[in-house]
Amino acid sequence: MYTINDRSRDIGEFIPAEDDDMLICRCEEITKGEIRRAVHDGMFTLTEIRRYLRTGMGLCQGQTCSRLVKGIVAKELGISPAELEPATARVPMRPIEMNILAAEETEAI
Amino acid sequence: MSDCADVIIAGGGIIGCACAYYLAKRGCSVIVLESSDHIGNGGSSRNGGGVRQSGRDPRELPLAMYGIKNLWPSLSDELEVDCEYHQDGNLRLGKTEEHINILRGLTTRAKACGLEVEMIDAEAVQSINPYLSKEVAGASWCPTDGHANPLTTTLGYYKTARKLGVRFITGEPVTELRKIRGKVRRVVTSNGNIYEGETIIVAAGLFSRPILNSIGIDIPMQKVMLEALVTEARAHMFDQMLGTAEADFYGHQTKHGSFVFGGTLGLEGFTRDNGTPVTNSLAASSTCRGIIKYFPMLADAKIVRTWAGWMDLCADKVPVISPVDEAPGLIAACGFSGHGFGIAPAVGYNLAQLVTEGRTDVNLHDLRYNRFCAKA
């Protein structure tokens, strides 16, 4: 299940690009440049990128940006996007108010 | 690249990453072996972010106090990430006479250890946090407690340690320790790789037990699932860390504006083992009921995410942070029992001292590995 991944391997220097200011995660307002820099800081998996930058942690939970983030990270690492595992999807799939969650049946059935 | 280093660390959570960082700063070569695909994938990324002294066992309280005094205030600058550290106090809330009695007991014990903590009445609670339910009858108040962001702090330690030359390898689960001429030197992984070091630190959370078992050392701990949730972002309300006498929830508002709350379901320790920590369908609802009792105005706040994690619960609920007499060269740092995040910087700093100087600023004797014994 787990793949050996040496975090000291050479992925080259961070090279600034013209489109680094482009917003990729719209919910949390994270740019392409921030994502690329995070890879050079050692964040080699989509889960680490997410925890480090908050990409995909906003209201849409990554439903908009996760494919884009994956492509950017893969390119930076010089690997195929297919080699990157998506970050774990978490319940609830849509935001739910606390009072709705709280109102479930508490008596034993 | 060499598979030899001064120190080999089994476990790439916040304890392993903090040890690696402080060791590298002292000039040691370090290799960190993490079993999962991600750095900090266990409790380090799944806890509620408390940086607390109040409510702690007197045996680990000195570590908490040391970290809050010496390490946390400058951690964001040092790690070049925003650890979102807030030192705005901890309120432990009570509604009933019974709750207040629990809080009084905790306060008296913490005071005896030299911690600045006091009982405050309903009015004082409202003046600190006016958003709380008027039903709150009192609280314990520790003004030097706080909270931080576990994700950026853990990855910050990783990032800076890596920058200092620490070699991190993920997807490399340690399965076995081996002695060479009476000294623990070799670390074997399930991929069949062997790493060698002068000192071996086992900080692999729950997985520390089978690793230590490979050389005949056993620490009584078991896995218990804990769950947490996060709301949508809201306008800034308060900066304190909160808990309750009943422990029905704990949490804080983050810099982002969302509220991170953890809570208990009442079935901890008996939930189904899915291999990975999967949230229980009853838990978020239970935590929401706990929150609404204290924060009626958050009833319409939307939950965007819930998650679960294993804690490595030690038999006496405090960690083992200790060299192992029978195995020279080996240090165990595990069994943090769900409250390791806040003390992690102090643990890393003191273990780096232990490795390089043979001494520590904080006396770790009460956390030794061989303290467990059967009843008389």
PDB file of C-alpha atoms in Angstrom, chain B residues 23-305:
ATOM      1  CA  LEU B  23      19.507  17.124  16.434  1.00  0.00           C
ATOM      2  CA  ALA B  24      20.421  18.524  13.013  1.00  0.00           C
ATOM      3  CA  LYS B  25      20.802  21.967  14.558  1.00  0.00           C
ATOM      4  CA  ARG B  26      23.327  20.435  16.934  1.00  0.00           C
ATOM      5  CA  GLY B  27      25.269  19.012  14.013  1.00  0.00           C
ATOM      6  CA  CYS B  28      24.065  15.404  14.000  1.00  0.00           C
ATOM      7  CA  SER B  29      23.366  13.496  10.806  1.00  0.00           C
ATOM      8  CA  VAL B  30      19.831  12.084  10.983  1.00  0.00           C
ATOM      9  CA  ILE B  31      17.644   9.717   8.953  1.00  0.00           C
ATOM     10  CA  VAL B  32      13.879   9.648   9.641  1.00  0.00           C
ATOM     11  CA  LEU B  33      11.900   6.582   8.526  1.00  0.00           C
ATOM     12  CA  GLU B  34       8.136   7.039   8.246  1.00  0.00           C
ATOM     13  CA  SER B  35       5.871   4.082   7.612  1.00  0.00           C
ATOM     14  CA  SER B  36       3.015   5.854   5.842  1.00  0.00           C
ATOM     15  CA  ASP B  37       3.202   7.839   2.607  1.00  0.00           C
ATOM     16  CA  HIS B  38       2.940  11.170   4.419  1.00  0.00           C
ATOM     17  CA  ILE B  39       4.919  13.027   7.048  1.00  0.00           C
ATOM     18  CA  GLY B  40       2.904  13.525  10.239  1.00  0.00           C
ATOM     19  CA  ASN B  41       0.088  11.237   9.183  1.00  0.00           C
ATOM     20  CA  GLY B  42      -0.923   9.965  12.624  1.00  0.00           C
ATOM     21  CA  GLY B  43      -1.939  11.955  15.674  1.00  0.00           C
ATOM     22  CA  SER B  44       0.318  14.830  14.571  1.00  0.00           C
ATOM     23  CA  SER B  45      -2.164  15.867  11.882  1.00  0.00           C
ATOM     24  CA  ARG B  46      -5.334  14.759  13.609  1.00  0.00           C
ATOM     25  CA  ASN B  47      -5.249  16.387  17.051  1.00  0.00           C
ATOM     26  CA  GLY B  48      -7.125  19.427  18.317  1.00  0.00           C
ATOM     27  CA  GLY B  49      -4.089  21.722  18.506  1.00  0.00           C
ATOM     28  CA  GLY B  50      -4.036  22.320  22.260  1.00  0.00           C
ATOM     29  CA  VAL B  51      -0.863  23.795  23.739  1.00  0.00           C
ATOM     30  CA  ARG B  52      -1.942  23.277  27.303  1.00  0.00           C
ATOM     31  CA  GLN B  53      -0.489  22.908  30.771  1.00  0.00           C
ATOM     32  CA  SER B  54      -3.733  22.821  32.747  1.00  0.00           C
ATOM     33  CA  GLY B  55      -5.381  19.440  33.027  1.00  0.00           C
ATOM     34  CA  ARG B  56      -2.065  17.627  32.559  1.00  0.00           C
ATOM     35  CA  ASP B  57      -0.663  14.865  34.723  1.00  0.00           C
ATOM     36  CA  PRO B  58       2.046  16.254  37.062  1.00  0.00           C
ATOM     37  CA  ARG B  59       4.569  13.829  35.503  1.00  0.00           C
ATOM     38  CA  GLU B  60       4.412  15.473  32.070  1.00  0.00           C
ATOM     39  CA  LEU B  61       3.536  18.982  33.242  1.00  0.00           C
ATOM     40  CA  PRO B  62       7.205  20.115  33.466  1.00  0.00           C
ATOM     41  CA  LEU B  63       7.638  19.353  29.741  1.00  0.00           C
ATOM     42  CA  ALA B  64       4.517  21.376  28.891  1.00  0.00           C
ATOM     43  CA  MET B  65       5.675  24.309  31.001  1.00  0.00           C
ATOM     44  CA  TYR B  66       9.182  24.168  29.525  1.00  0.00           C
ATOM     45  CA  GLY B  67       7.927  24.248  25.935  1.00  0.00           C
ATOM     46  CA  ILE B  68       5.477  27.083  26.548  1.00  0.00           C
ATOM     47  CA  LYS B  69       8.140  29.156  28.266  1.00  0.00           C
ATOM     48  CA  ASN B  70      11.092  28.481  25.968  1.00  0.00           C
ATOM     49  CA  LEU B  71      10.064  27.101  22.587  1.00  0.00           C
ATOM     50  CA  TRP B  72       6.519  27.905  21.484  1.00  0.00           C
ATOM     51  CA  PRO B  73       6.782  31.722  21.510  1.00  0.00           C
ATOM     52  CA  SER B  74       9.459  31.786  18.790  1.00  0.00           C
ATOM     53  CA  LEU B  75       8.515  28.624  16.910  1.00  0.00           C
ATOM     54  CA  SER B  76       6.926  30.266  13.840  1.00  0.00           C
ATOM     55  CA  ASP B  77      10.064  32.330  13.219  1.00  0.00           C
ATOM     56  CA  GLU B  78      12.314  29.378  13.794  1.00  0.00           C
ATOM     57  CA  LEU B  79      10.428  26.992  11.496  1.00  0.00           C
ATOM     58  CA  GLU B  80       9.563  29.616   8.865  1.00  0.00           C
ATOM     59  CA  VAL B  81       5.910  28.587   8.826  1.00  0.00           C
ATOM     60  CA  ASP B  82       2.917  30.102  10.568  1.00  0.00           C
ATOM     61  CA  CYS B  83       2.367  27.763  13.526  1.00  0.00           C
ATOM     62  CA  GLU B  84      -0.637  29.970  14.429  1.00  0.00           C
ATOM     63  CA  TYR B  85       0.405  29.833  18.055  1.00  0.00           C
ATOM     64  CA  HIS B  86      -1.916  31.726  20.386  1.00  0.00           C
ATOM     65  CA  GLN B  87      -1.247  32.115  24.074  1.00  0.00           C
ATOM     66  CA  ASP B  88      -4.598  33.468  25.176  1.00  0.00           C
ATOM     67  CA  GLY B  89      -5.462  31.056  27.917  1.00  0.00           C
ATOM     68  CA  ASN B  90      -7.474  27.908  28.478  1.00  0.00           C
ATOM     69  CA  LEU B  91     -10.988  27.844  29.889  1.00  0.00           C
ATOM     70  CA  ARG B  92     -12.202  24.518  31.239  1.00  0.00           C
ATOM     71  CA  LEU B  93     -15.913  24.961  31.586  1.00  0.00           C
ATOM     72  CA  GLY B  94     -18.473  23.611  33.988  1.00  0.00           C
ATOM     73  CA  LYS B  95     -22.240  23.933  34.243  1.00  0.00           C
ATOM     74  CA  THR B  96     -23.166  21.931  37.312  1.00  0.00           C
ATOM     75  CA  GLU B  97     -21.938  21.642  40.895  1.00  0.00           C
ATOM     76  CA  GLU B  98     -20.444  18.277  39.968  1.00  0.00           C
ATOM     77  CA  HIS B  99     -18.484  19.859  37.092  1.00  0.00           C
ATOM     78  CA  ILE B 100     -17.181  22.601  39.366  1.00  0.00           C
ATOM     79  CA  ASN B 101     -15.960  19.985  41.833  1.00  0.00           C
ATOM     80  CA  ILE B 102     -14.038  18.166  39.067  1.00  0.00           C
ATOM     81  CA  LEU B 103     -12.470  21.476  38.014  1.00  0.00           C
ATOM     82  CA  ARG B 104     -11.561  22.382  41.595  1.00  0.00           C
ATOM     83  CA  GLY B 105      -9.689  19.090  41.962  1.00  0.00           C
ATOM     84  CA  LEU B 106      -7.752  19.641  38.703  1.00  0.00           C
ATOM     85  CA  THR B 107      -6.926  23.215  39.690  1.00  0.00           C
ATOM     86  CA  THR B 108      -5.658  22.289  43.149  1.00  0.00           C
ATOM     87  CA  ARG B 109      -3.381  19.586  41.706  1.00  0.00           C
ATOM     88  CA  ALA B 110      -1.977  21.869  38.993  1.00  0.00           C
ATOM     89  CA  LYS B 111      -1.358  24.692  41.468  1.00  0.00           C
ATOM     90  CA  ALA B 112       0.638  22.299  43.639  1.00  0.00           C
ATOM     91  CA  CYS B 113       2.957  21.815  40.622  1.00  0.00           C
ATOM     92  CA  GLY B 114       3.537  25.557  40.361  1.00  0.00           C
ATOM     93  CA  LEU B 115       1.141  26.242  37.483  1.00  0.00           C
ATOM     94  CA  GLU B 116      -0.676  29.565  37.348  1.00  0.00           C
ATOM     95  CA  VAL B 117      -4.308  28.391  37.218  1.00  0.00           C
ATOM     96  CA  GLU B 118      -7.406  29.481  39.129  1.00  0.00           C
ATOM     97  CA  MET B 119     -11.129  28.880  39.465  1.00  0.00           C
ATOM     98  CA  ILE B 120     -13.275  31.715  38.119  1.00  0.00           C
ATOM     99  CA  ASP B 121     -17.015  32.396  38.420  1.00  0.00           C
ATOM    100  CA  ALA B 122     -19.707  32.749  35.752  1.00  0.00           C
ATOM    101  CA  GLU B 123     -19.264  36.492  35.440  1.00  0.00           C
ATOM    102  CA  ALA B 124     -15.506  36.231  34.938  1.00  0.00           C
ATOM    103  CA  VAL B 125     -16.071  33.524  32.287  1.00  0.00           C
ATOM    104  CA  GLN B 126     -18.456  35.826  30.396  1.00  0.00           C
ATOM    105  CA  SER B 127     -15.939  38.665  30.513  1.00  0.00           C
ATOM    106  CA  ILE B 128     -13.270  36.409  28.947  1.00  0.00           C
ATOM    107  CA  ASN B 129     -15.595  34.803  26.421  1.00  0.00           C
ATOM    108  CA  PRO B 130     -18.959  36.547  25.985  1.00  0.00           C
ATOM    109  CA  TYR B 131     -20.120  34.025  23.367  1.00  0.00           C
ATOM    110  CA  LEU B 132     -20.511  31.203  25.866  1.00  0.00           C
ATOM    111  CA  SER B 133     -23.890  30.009  27.104  1.00  0.00           C
ATOM    112  CA  LYS B 134     -25.175  31.814  30.184  1.00  0.00           C
ATOM    113  CA  GLU B 135     -25.566  28.373  31.753  1.00  0.00           C
ATOM    114  CA  VAL B 136     -21.804  28.124  32.302  1.00  0.00           C
ATOM    115  CA  ALA B 137     -21.441  28.244  36.091  1.00  0.00           C
ATOM    116  CA  GLY B 138     -17.683  28.594  36.306  1.00  0.00           C
ATOM    117  CA  ALA B 139     -14.390  27.456  34.867  1.00  0.00           C
ATOM    118  CA  SER B 140     -10.771  26.821  35.561  1.00  0.00           C
ATOM    119  CA  TRP B 141      -8.619  29.471  33.891  1.00  0.00           C
ATOM    120  CA  CYS B 142      -4.991  29.101  32.915  1.00  0.00           C
ATOM    121  CA  PRO B 143      -3.890  32.321  31.181  1.00  0.00           C
ATOM    122  CA  THR B 144      -0.610  30.908  29.826  1.00  0.00           C
ATOM    123  CA  ASP B 145      -2.222  28.038  27.889  1.00  0.00           C
ATOM    124  CA  GLY B 146      -3.061  28.258  24.210  1.00  0.00           C
ATOM    125  CA  HIS B 147      -3.297  26.493  20.892  1.00  0.00           C
ATOM    126  CA  ALA B 148      -1.492  26.153  17.564  1.00  0.00           C
ATOM    127  CA  ASN B 149      -1.920  24.588  14.135  1.00  0.00           C
ATOM    128  CA  PRO B 150      -0.706  20.964  14.285  1.00  0.00           C
ATOM    129  CA  LEU B 151      -0.467  20.622  10.497  1.00  0.00           C
ATOM    130  CA  THR B 152       1.832  23.565   9.817  1.00  0.00           C
ATOM    131  CA  THR B 153       3.843  22.962  12.993  1.00  0.00           C
ATOM    132  CA  THR B 154       4.536  19.309  12.137  1.00  0.00           C
ATOM    133  CA  LEU B 155       5.337  20.062   8.504  1.00  0.00           C
ATOM    134  CA  GLY B 156       7.365  23.098   9.608  1.00  0.00           C
ATOM    135  CA  TYR B 157       9.636  20.865  11.669  1.00  0.00           C
ATOM    136  CA  TYR B 158       9.910  18.541   8.667  1.00  0.00           C
ATOM    137  CA  LYS B 159      10.652  21.354   6.230  1.00  0.00           C
ATOM    138  CA  THR B 160      13.391  22.958   8.334  1.00  0.00           C
ATOM    139  CA  ALA B 161      14.952  19.634   9.357  1.00  0.00           C
ATOM    140  CA  ARG B 162      15.045  18.610   5.687  1.00  0.00           C
ATOM    141  CA  LYS B 163      16.656  21.936   4.835  1.00  0.00           C
ATOM    142  CA  LEU B 164      19.331  21.221   7.457  1.00  0.00           C
ATOM    143  CA  GLY B 165      20.139  17.978   5.662  1.00  0.00           C
ATOM    144  CA  VAL B 166      18.002  15.446   7.495  1.00  0.00           C
ATOM    145  CA  ARG B 167      17.093  12.567   5.213  1.00  0.00           C
ATOM    146  CA  PHE B 168      13.384  11.664   5.354  1.00  0.00           C
ATOM    147  CA  ILE B 169      12.082   8.492   3.768  1.00  0.00           C
ATOM    148  CA  THR B 170       8.347   7.820   3.718  1.00  0.00           C
ATOM    149  CA  GLY B 171       6.709   4.494   2.885  1.00  0.00           C
ATOM    150  CA  GLU B 172       9.509   2.825   4.858  1.00  0.00           C
ATOM    151  CA  PRO B 173       7.943   1.024   7.874  1.00  0.00           C
ATOM    152  CA  VAL B 174      10.426  -0.051  10.543  1.00  0.00           C
ATOM    153  CA  THR B 175       9.771  -3.635  11.587  1.00  0.00           C
ATOM    154  CA  GLU B 176      12.769  -4.621  13.627  1.00  0.00           C
ATOM    155  CA  LEU B 177      15.687  -3.349  15.701  1.00  0.00           C
ATOM    156  CA  ARG B 178      18.953  -5.280  15.858  1.00  0.00           C
ATOM    157  CA  LYS B 179      21.815  -5.207  18.307  1.00  0.00           C
ATOM    158  CA  ILE B 180      25.458  -5.308  17.281  1.00  0.00           C
ATOM    159  CA  ARG B 181      27.803  -6.275  20.139  1.00  0.00           C
ATOM    160  CA  GLY B 182      25.202  -5.485  22.764  1.00  0.00           C
ATOM    161  CA  LYS B 183      24.267  -2.077  21.369  1.00  0.00           C
ATOM    162  CA  VAL B 184      21.153  -1.267  19.333  1.00  0.00           C
ATOM    163  CA  ARG B 185      22.483  -0.057  15.989  1.00  0.00           C
ATOM    164  CA  ARG B 186      20.453  -1.464  13.125  1.00  0.00           C
ATOM    165  CA  VAL B 187      16.956  -0.694  11.963  1.00  0.00           C
ATOM    166  CA  VAL B 188      15.292  -3.063   9.504  1.00  0.00           C
ATOM    167  CA  THR B 189      12.287  -2.036   7.398  1.00  0.00           C
ATOM    168  CA  SER B 190       9.546  -4.078   5.734  1.00  0.00           C
ATOM    169  CA  ASN B 191      11.077  -3.190   2.354  1.00  0.00           C
ATOM    170  CA  GLY B 192      14.149  -5.151   3.457  1.00  0.00           C
ATOM    171  CA  ASN B 193      16.358  -2.076   3.867  1.00  0.00           C
ATOM    172  CA  ILE B 194      18.782  -1.749   6.772  1.00  0.00           C
ATOM    173  CA  TYR B 195      19.817   1.556   8.326  1.00  0.00           C
ATOM    174  CA  GLU B 196      22.507   1.959  10.935  1.00  0.00           C
ATOM    175  CA  GLY B 197      23.064   4.619  13.593  1.00  0.00           C
ATOM    176  CA  GLU B 198      24.802   5.356  16.888  1.00  0.00           C
ATOM    177  CA  THR B 199      21.463   6.203  18.445  1.00  0.00           C
ATOM    178  CA  ILE B 200      18.019   4.915  17.510  1.00  0.00           C
ATOM    179  CA  ILE B 201      14.910   6.855  18.553  1.00  0.00           C
ATOM    180  CA  VAL B 202      11.579   5.031  18.335  1.00  0.00           C
ATOM    181  CA  ALA B 203       8.822   7.637  17.989  1.00  0.00           C
ATOM    182  CA  ALA B 204       6.391   5.678  15.860  1.00  0.00           C
ATOM    183  CA  GLY B 205       3.220   6.222  17.888  1.00  0.00           C
ATOM    184  CA  LEU B 206       1.152   3.112  18.027  1.00  0.00           C
ATOM    185  CA  PHE B 207       3.656   1.184  15.902  1.00  0.00           C
ATOM    186  CA  SER B 208       6.367   1.714  18.527  1.00  0.00           C
ATOM    187  CA  ARG B 209       5.161  -1.283  20.480  1.00  0.00           C
ATOM    188  CA  PRO B 210       5.869  -3.982  17.869  1.00  0.00           C
ATOM    189  CA  ILE B 211       9.156  -2.250  16.952  1.00  0.00           C
ATOM    190  CA  LEU B 212      10.318  -2.305  20.591  1.00  0.00           C
ATOM    191  CA  ASN B 213       9.006  -5.852  20.979  1.00  0.00           C
ATOM    192  CA  SER B 214      11.580  -6.956  18.378  1.00  0.00           C
ATOM    193  CA  ILE B 215      14.300  -6.566  21.016  1.00  0.00           C
ATOM    194  CA  GLY B 216      12.151  -7.708  23.933  1.00  0.00           C
ATOM    195  CA  ILE B 217      10.952  -4.370  25.297  1.00  0.00           C
ATOM    196  CA  ASP B 218       7.205  -3.960  25.820  1.00  0.00           C
ATOM    197  CA  ILE B 219       5.357  -0.769  26.673  1.00  0.00           C
ATOM    198  CA  PRO B 220       1.718  -1.279  27.665  1.00  0.00           C
ATOM    199  CA  MET B 221      -0.274   0.841  25.225  1.00  0.00           C
ATOM    200  CA  GLN B 222      -3.279   0.367  23.022  1.00  0.00           C
ATOM    201  CA  LYS B 223      -4.949   2.148  20.171  1.00  0.00           C
ATOM    202  CA  VAL B 224      -8.019   4.213  20.858  1.00  0.00           C
ATOM    203  CA  MET B 225      -9.798   6.185  18.165  1.00  0.00           C
ATOM    204  CA  LEU B 226     -10.493   9.880  18.650  1.00  0.00           C
ATOM    205  CA  GLU B 227     -12.459  12.129  16.321  1.00  0.00           C
ATOM    206  CA  ALA B 228     -12.541  15.806  15.477  1.00  0.00           C
ATOM    207  CA  LEU B 229     -14.390  18.159  13.169  1.00  0.00           C
ATOM    208  CA  VAL B 230     -14.020  21.577  11.613  1.00  0.00           C
ATOM    209  CA  THR B 231     -16.638  24.182  10.739  1.00  0.00           C
ATOM    210  CA  GLU B 232     -16.823  26.718   7.948  1.00  0.00           C
ATOM    211  CA  ALA B 233     -14.955  29.995   8.571  1.00  0.00           C
ATOM    212  CA  ARG B 234     -16.751  32.513  10.755  1.00  0.00           C
ATOM    213  CA  ALA B 235     -15.934  36.078  11.796  1.00  0.00           C
ATOM    214  CA  HIS B 236     -13.371  36.182  14.585  1.00  0.00           C
ATOM    215  CA  MET B 237     -14.948  35.464  17.990  1.00  0.00           C
ATOM    216  CA  PHE B 238     -12.345  34.373  20.543  1.00  0.00           C
ATOM    217  CA  ASP B 239      -8.742  33.201  20.943  1.00  0.00           C
ATOM    218  CA  GLN B 240      -8.875  30.941  24.017  1.00  0.00           C
ATOM    219  CA  MET B 241      -8.521  27.185  24.022  1.00  0.00           C
ATOM    220  CA  LEU B 242     -11.644  25.591  25.484  1.00  0.00           C
ATOM    221  CA  GLY B 243     -12.426  22.370  27.238  1.00  0.00           C
ATOM    222  CA  THR B 244     -15.109  21.110  29.587  1.00  0.00           C
ATOM    223  CA  ALA B 245     -15.166  19.320  32.914  1.00  0.00           C
ATOM    224  CA  GLU B 246     -17.096  16.469  31.287  1.00  0.00           C
ATOM    225  CA  ALA B 247     -14.718  16.415  28.297  1.00  0.00           C
ATOM    226  CA  ASP B 248     -17.747  16.449  25.958  1.00  0.00           C
ATOM    227  CA  PHE B 249     -15.789  18.681  23.619  1.00  0.00           C
ATOM    228  CA  TYR B 250     -12.651  20.766  23.360  1.00  0.00           C
ATOM    229  CA  GLY B 251     -11.432  23.163  20.722  1.00  0.00           C
ATOM    230  CA  HIS B 252     -10.701  26.643  19.492  1.00  0.00           C
ATOM    231  CA  GLN B 253     -11.260  29.074  16.651  1.00  0.00           C
ATOM    232  CA  THR B 254      -8.400  28.975  14.149  1.00  0.00           C
ATOM    233  CA  LYS B 255      -6.703  31.865  12.387  1.00  0.00           C
ATOM    234  CA  HIS B 256      -8.630  30.800   9.290  1.00  0.00           C
ATOM    235  CA  GLY B 257     -11.884  31.491  11.146  1.00  0.00           C
ATOM    236  CA  SER B 258     -13.072  27.905  11.310  1.00  0.00           C
ATOM    237  CA  PHE B 259     -13.653  26.174  14.633  1.00  0.00           C
ATOM    238  CA  VAL B 260     -11.786  22.943  15.288  1.00  0.00           C
ATOM    239  CA  PHE B 261     -13.528  20.846  17.901  1.00  0.00           C
ATOM    240  CA  GLY B 262     -12.793  17.393  19.188  1.00  0.00           C
ATOM    241  CA  GLY B 263     -15.171  15.407  21.281  1.00  0.00           C
ATOM    242  CA  THR B 264     -15.825  12.038  22.747  1.00  0.00           C
ATOM    243  CA  LEU B 265     -18.527   9.641  21.789  1.00  0.00           C
ATOM    244  CA  GLY B 266     -18.467   7.458  24.887  1.00  0.00           C
ATOM    245  CA  LEU B 267     -17.466   4.328  22.989  1.00  0.00           C
ATOM    246  CA  GLU B 268     -13.755   5.154  22.704  1.00  0.00           C
ATOM    247  CA  GLY B 269     -11.578   2.085  22.808  1.00  0.00           C
ATOM    248  CA  PHE B 270     -14.397  -0.098  21.505  1.00  0.00           C
ATOM    249  CA  THR B 271     -14.967   1.320  18.037  1.00  0.00           C
ATOM    250  CA  ARG B 272     -14.498  -0.947  15.032  1.00  0.00           C
ATOM    251  CA  ASP B 273     -10.986  -1.333  13.662  1.00  0.00           C
ATOM    252  CA  ASN B 274     -11.158  -0.640   9.934  1.00  0.00           C
ATOM    253  CA  GLY B 275      -7.397  -0.831   9.540  1.00  0.00           C
ATOM    254  CA  THR B 276      -7.307   2.922   9.040  1.00  0.00           C
ATOM    255  CA  PRO B 277      -9.038   5.379  11.364  1.00  0.00           C
ATOM    256  CA  VAL B 278     -12.498   5.856   9.852  1.00  0.00           C
ATOM    257  CA  THR B 279     -14.990   8.220  11.463  1.00  0.00           C
ATOM    258  CA  ASN B 280     -17.882   6.676  13.359  1.00  0.00           C
ATOM    259  CA  SER B 281     -21.299   7.824  12.181  1.00  0.00           C
ATOM    260  CA  LEU B 282     -22.333   8.675  15.757  1.00  0.00           C
ATOM    261  CA  ALA B 283     -19.329  10.797  16.717  1.00  0.00           C
ATOM    262  CA  ALA B 284     -19.834  14.115  14.906  1.00  0.00           C
ATOM    263  CA  SER B 285     -23.432  14.276  16.072  1.00  0.00           C
ATOM    264  CA  SER B 286     -22.396  13.653  19.640  1.00  0.00           C
ATOM    265  CA  THR B 287     -19.700  16.334  19.506  1.00  0.00           C
ATOM    266  CA  CYS B 288     -22.133  18.834  17.942  1.00  0.00           C
ATOM    267  CA  ARG B 289     -24.551  18.302  20.838  1.00  0.00           C
ATOM    268  CA  GLY B 290     -21.687  19.000  23.250  1.00  0.00           C
ATOM    269  CA  ILE B 291     -20.718  22.194  21.421  1.00  0.00           C
ATOM    270  CA  ILE B 292     -24.248  23.574  21.141  1.00  0.00           C
ATOM    271  CA  LYS B 293     -24.763  23.172  24.892  1.00  0.00           C
ATOM    272  CA  TYR B 294     -21.931  25.631  25.465  1.00  0.00           C
ATOM    273  CA  PHE B 295     -22.192  27.743  22.282  1.00  0.00           C
ATOM    274  CA  PRO B 296     -25.868  28.024  21.316  1.00  0.00           C
ATOM    275  CA  MET B 297     -24.941  30.655  18.721  1.00  0.00           C
ATOM    276  CA  LEU B 298     -22.885  28.136  16.752  1.00  0.00           C
ATOM    277  CA  ALA B 299     -25.909  25.884  16.157  1.00  0.00           C
ATOM    278  CA  ASP B 300     -26.147  27.039  12.541  1.00  0.00           C
ATOM    279  CA  ALA B 301     -22.391  26.798  11.848  1.00  0.00           C
ATOM    280  CA  LYS B 302     -21.779  24.286   9.087  1.00  0.00           C
ATOM    281  CA  ILE B 303     -19.470  21.311   9.589  1.00  0.00           C
ATOM    282  CA  VAL B 304     -17.267  20.936   6.519  1.00  0.00           C
ATOM    283  CA  ARG B 305     -15.052  18.061   7.530  1.00  0.00           C
TER     284      ARG B 305
END
